[in-house]
C-alpha positions in Angstrom: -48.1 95.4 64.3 -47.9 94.9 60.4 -50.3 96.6 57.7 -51.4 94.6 55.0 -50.2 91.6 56.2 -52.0 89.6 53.8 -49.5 91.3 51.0 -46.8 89.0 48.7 -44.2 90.1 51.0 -44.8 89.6 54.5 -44.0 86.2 54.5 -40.3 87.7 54.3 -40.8 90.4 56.8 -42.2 88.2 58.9 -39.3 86.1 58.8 -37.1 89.1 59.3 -38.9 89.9 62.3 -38.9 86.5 64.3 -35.2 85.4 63.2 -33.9 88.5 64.8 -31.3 86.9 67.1 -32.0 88.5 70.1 -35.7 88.5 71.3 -38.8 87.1 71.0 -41.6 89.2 69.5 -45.0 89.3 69.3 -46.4 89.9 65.4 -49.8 91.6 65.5 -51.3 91.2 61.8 -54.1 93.5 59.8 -55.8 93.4 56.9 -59.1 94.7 54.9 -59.6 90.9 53.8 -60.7 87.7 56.0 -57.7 84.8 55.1 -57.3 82.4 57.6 -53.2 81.7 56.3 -52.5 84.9 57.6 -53.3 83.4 61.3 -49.7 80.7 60.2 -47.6 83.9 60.0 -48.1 85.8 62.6 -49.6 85.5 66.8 -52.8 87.2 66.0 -54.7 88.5 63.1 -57.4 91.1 63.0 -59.7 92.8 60.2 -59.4 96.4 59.4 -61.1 98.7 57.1 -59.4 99.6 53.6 -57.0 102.8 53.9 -59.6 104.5 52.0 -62.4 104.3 54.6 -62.7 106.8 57.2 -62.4 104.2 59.9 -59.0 103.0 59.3 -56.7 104.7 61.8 -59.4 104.5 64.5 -59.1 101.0 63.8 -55.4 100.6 64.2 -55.6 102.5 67.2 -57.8 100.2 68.9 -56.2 97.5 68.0 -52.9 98.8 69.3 -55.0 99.8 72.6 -55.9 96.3 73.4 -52.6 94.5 72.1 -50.5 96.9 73.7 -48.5 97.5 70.4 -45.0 98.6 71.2 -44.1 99.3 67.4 -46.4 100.1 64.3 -44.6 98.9 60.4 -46.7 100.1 58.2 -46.2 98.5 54.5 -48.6 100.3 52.1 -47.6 103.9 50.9 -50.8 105.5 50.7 -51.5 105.0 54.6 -48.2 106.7 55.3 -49.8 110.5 55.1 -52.5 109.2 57.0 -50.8 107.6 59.8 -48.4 111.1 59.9 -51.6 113.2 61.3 -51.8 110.4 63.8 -48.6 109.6 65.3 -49.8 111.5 68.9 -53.0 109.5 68.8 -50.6 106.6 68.5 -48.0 107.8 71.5 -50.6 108.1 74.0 -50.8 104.2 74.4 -47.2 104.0 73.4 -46.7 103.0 70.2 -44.1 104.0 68.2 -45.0 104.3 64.0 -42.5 104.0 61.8 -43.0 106.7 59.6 -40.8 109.6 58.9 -41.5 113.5 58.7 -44.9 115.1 56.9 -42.8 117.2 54.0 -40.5 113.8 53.2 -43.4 111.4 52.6 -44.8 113.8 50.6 -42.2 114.7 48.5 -41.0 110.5 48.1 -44.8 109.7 47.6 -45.0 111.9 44.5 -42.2 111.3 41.3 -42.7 114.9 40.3 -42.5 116.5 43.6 -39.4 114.7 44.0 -37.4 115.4 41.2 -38.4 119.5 41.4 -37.2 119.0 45.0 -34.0 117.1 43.6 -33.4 119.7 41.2 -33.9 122.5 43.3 -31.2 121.0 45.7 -28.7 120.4 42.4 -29.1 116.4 43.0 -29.1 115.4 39.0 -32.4 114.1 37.5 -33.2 112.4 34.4 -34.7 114.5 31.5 -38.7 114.9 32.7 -41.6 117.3 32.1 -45.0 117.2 33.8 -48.5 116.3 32.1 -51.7 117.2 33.8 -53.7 117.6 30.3 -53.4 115.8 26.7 -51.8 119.1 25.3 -49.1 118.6 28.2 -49.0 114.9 26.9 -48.1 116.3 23.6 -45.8 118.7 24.7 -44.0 116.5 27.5 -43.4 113.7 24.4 -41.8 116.3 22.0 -39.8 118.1 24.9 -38.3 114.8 25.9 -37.2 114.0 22.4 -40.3 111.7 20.6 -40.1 110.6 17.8 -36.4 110.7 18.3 -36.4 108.7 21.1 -38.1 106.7 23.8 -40.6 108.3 26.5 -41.2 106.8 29.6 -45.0 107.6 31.4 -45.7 107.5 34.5 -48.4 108.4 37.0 -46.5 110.3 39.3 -48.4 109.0 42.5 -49.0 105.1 41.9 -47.0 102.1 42.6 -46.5 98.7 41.5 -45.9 99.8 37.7 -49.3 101.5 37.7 -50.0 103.9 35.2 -46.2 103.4 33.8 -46.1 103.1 29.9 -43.0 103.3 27.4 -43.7 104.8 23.9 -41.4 103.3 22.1 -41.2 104.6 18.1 -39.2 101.8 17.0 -42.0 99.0 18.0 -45.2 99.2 16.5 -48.3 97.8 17.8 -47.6 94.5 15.7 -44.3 93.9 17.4 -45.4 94.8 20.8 -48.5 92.5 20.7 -46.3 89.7 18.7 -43.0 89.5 20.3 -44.1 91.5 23.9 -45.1 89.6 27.0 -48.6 90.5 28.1 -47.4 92.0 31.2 -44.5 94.4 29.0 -45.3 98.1 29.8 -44.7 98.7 25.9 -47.6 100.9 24.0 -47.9 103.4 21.2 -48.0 107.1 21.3 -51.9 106.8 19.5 -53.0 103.8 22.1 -52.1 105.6 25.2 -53.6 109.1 23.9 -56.3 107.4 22.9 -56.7 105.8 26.7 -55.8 109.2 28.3 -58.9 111.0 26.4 -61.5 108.8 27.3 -61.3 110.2 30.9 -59.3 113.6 29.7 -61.2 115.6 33.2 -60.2 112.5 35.6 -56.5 112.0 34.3 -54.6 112.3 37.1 -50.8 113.7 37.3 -48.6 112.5 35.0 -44.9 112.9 34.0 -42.6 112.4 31.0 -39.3 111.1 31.4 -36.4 110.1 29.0 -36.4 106.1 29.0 -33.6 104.5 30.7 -32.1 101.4 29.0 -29.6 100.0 31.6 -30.2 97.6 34.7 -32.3 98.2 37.5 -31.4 98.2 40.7 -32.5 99.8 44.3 -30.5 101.1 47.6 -32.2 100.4 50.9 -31.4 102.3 53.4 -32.3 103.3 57.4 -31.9 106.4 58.9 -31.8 108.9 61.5 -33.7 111.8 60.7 -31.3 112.9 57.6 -28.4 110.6 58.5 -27.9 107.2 56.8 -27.2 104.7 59.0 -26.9 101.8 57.2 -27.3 101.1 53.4 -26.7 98.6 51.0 -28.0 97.8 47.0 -29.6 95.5 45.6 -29.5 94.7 42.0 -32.8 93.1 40.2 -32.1 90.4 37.8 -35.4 89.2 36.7 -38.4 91.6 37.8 -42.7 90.2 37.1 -44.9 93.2 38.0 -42.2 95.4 39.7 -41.3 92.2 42.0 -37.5 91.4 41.7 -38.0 87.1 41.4 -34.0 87.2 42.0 -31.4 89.8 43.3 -28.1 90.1 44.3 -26.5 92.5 46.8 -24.0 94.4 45.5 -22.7 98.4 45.9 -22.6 101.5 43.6 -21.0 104.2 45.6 -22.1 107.2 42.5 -25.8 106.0 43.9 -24.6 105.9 47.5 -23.5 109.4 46.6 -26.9 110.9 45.7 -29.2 108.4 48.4 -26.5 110.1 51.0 -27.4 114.0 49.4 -31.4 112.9 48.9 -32.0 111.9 52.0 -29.8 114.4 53.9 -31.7 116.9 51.7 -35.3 115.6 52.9 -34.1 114.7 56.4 -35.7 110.9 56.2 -35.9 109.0 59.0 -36.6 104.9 59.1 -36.7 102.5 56.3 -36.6 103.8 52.5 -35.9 102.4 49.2 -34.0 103.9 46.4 -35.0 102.5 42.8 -32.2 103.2 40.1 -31.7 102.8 36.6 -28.4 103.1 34.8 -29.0 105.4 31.1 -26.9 104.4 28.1 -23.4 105.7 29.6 -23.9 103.4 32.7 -24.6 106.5 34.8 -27.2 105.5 38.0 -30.2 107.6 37.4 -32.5 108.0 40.4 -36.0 106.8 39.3 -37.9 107.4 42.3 -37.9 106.6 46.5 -40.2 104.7 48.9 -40.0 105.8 52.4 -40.9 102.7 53.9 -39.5 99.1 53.9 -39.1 97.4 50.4 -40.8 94.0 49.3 -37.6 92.5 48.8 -35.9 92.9 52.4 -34.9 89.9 53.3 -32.4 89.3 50.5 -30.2 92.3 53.0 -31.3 89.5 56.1 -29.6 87.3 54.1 -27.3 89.0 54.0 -26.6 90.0 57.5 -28.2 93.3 57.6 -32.0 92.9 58.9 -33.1 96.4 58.1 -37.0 95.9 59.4 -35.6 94.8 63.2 -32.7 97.4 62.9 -35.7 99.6 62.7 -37.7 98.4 65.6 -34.4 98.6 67.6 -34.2 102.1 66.5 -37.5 102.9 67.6 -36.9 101.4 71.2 -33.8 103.3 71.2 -32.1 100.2 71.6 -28.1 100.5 70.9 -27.3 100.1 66.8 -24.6 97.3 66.1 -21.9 98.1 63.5 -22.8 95.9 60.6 -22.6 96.2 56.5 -24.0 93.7 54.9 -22.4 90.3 52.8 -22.1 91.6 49.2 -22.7 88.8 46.7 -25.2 87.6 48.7 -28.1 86.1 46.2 -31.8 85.9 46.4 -34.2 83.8 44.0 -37.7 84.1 44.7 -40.5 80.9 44.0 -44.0 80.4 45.0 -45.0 78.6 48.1 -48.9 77.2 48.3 -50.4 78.0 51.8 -53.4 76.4 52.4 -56.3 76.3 55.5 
């Protein structure tokens, strides 16, 4: 069974999922809204409550009751806590949820509890400082090196480039509104103080980081409670909305290095995803880890190493094959119109 699978993604996982070369399976779909193109991906689709309500895991439990639901990949972090406090609900009709250990997801799920944890373990970090308050906001900005330099904000428990901002001193709001894309994360020290204290009593946690100006890339990983069993990058040429539209697989062994430490250190187990950026020098710079599959997965089908049904044989203790994947292998992602 796959969560959210009305999402932009699932089309790949999907595909990851039914060209695994060895078995057929049976893809059990959910999702808070009614759309009838889910029903062409997968065998059966059903309608859930949203993660928020307090009927969502009851939900998914009787849905993996009646479909006898051997394996549960869940594909939205915030359900990932949740579904942790009900893994034994889960066993008892024998499914299996792909979700790793209570003090790992919560460390990965929040970018400040991560990097005290990385720190704490000497794994290097980039230049950061926490902001829970607009006098934090000041503080973090001038610790970091403003007007010196650029500031990267970010909410520390969002995804998808939510609540991430970079204060930039050398673009002012003419130049950011002029030769900016609408979707560019660019703003000005007085704009986003002036955003943060409408709402000063609601802001929620915040950090401060140094702004990164190399290439992005990411390290996808699975593993064995602490042990990385297989692993490969993935570098982002062209990214809309945090989406990488075309990627290439390639390898950085100084990130292999600390996603090898990281995730010894937390002991993860199952799917994660590593984003990197490299700072001026060309050193990789840990920005931040997902512990669950990535949107863009099946670039690493591509290229031989299907790291959603490596997981599922994981789960059913199935024997691991000794694989690495293609390097060089390219992805370029376009739009496809379903209709019904």
């Amino acid at each position: 069974m796959v969560t959210a699978a009305g999402a932009q993604f699932t089309p790949g996982l999907f595909r990851c999922l039914r060209e695994n070369g060895e078995r057929d399976i049976r893809i059990i779909g959910v999702d808070c809204d009614e759309d009838a193109t889910i029903e062409q991906m997968v065998d059966v689709v059903y309608k859930v409550p949203k993660v928020s309500d307090v009927g969502y895991i009851d939900s998914l439990l009787a849905i993996c009751h009646q479909e006898h639901v051997d394996v549960l990949l869940p594909s939205m972090s915030a359900e990932l806590p949740l579904l942790i406090g009900s893994q034994d609900k889960f066993q008892v009709d024998g499914t299996q949820v792909s979700v790793g250990s209570a003090d790992a997801v919560i460390t990965c799920l929040s970018k400040l509890r991560l990097y005290e944890f990385m720190r704490a373990h000497d794994i290097p970090t980039p230049k950061y400082h926490a902001i829970r308050s607009l006098e934090e906001f000041d503080e973090a900005l001038e610790y970091i090196g403003y007007p010196n330099h650029a500031v990267c904000i970010k909410a520390t428990q969002l995804s998808g480039s939510r609540g991430v901002r970079i204060i930039d001193p050398e673009k002012s709001r003419f130049d950011i509104l002029f030769g900016e894309k609408p979707n560019s994360l660019y703003t000005t020290y007085d704009e986003l103080r002036a955003i943060l204290s409408e709402k000063e009593s609601d802001m929620p946690e915040m950090m401060a980081m140094e702004c990164l100006t190399g290439g992005e890339f990411s390290v996808d990983i699975l593993a064995d409670h602490g042990n990385v069993l297989y692993m490969c990058g993935r570098r982002s040429e062209t990214i809309v909305a945090s989406i990488p539209q075309s990627a290439v697989l390639f390898e950085d062994t100084r990130a292999y290095e600390i996603v090898t430490r990281l995730t010894e250190a937390l002991g993860l187990d199952g799917n994660a995803d590593f984003d990197f950026r490299y700072d001026s020098e060309g050193v990789p710079v840990l920005m931040e880890c997902n512990p669950r599959i990535a949107a863009t997965m099946e670039v690493f089908k591509a290229g031989g190493l299907n790291l959603p049904y490596l997981r599922i044989k994981q789960l059913v203790n199935d024997p691991l094959p000794d694989i690495k994947a293609r390097l060089g292998t390219k992805m370029k992602r376009r739009y496809v119109e379903m209709f019904c």
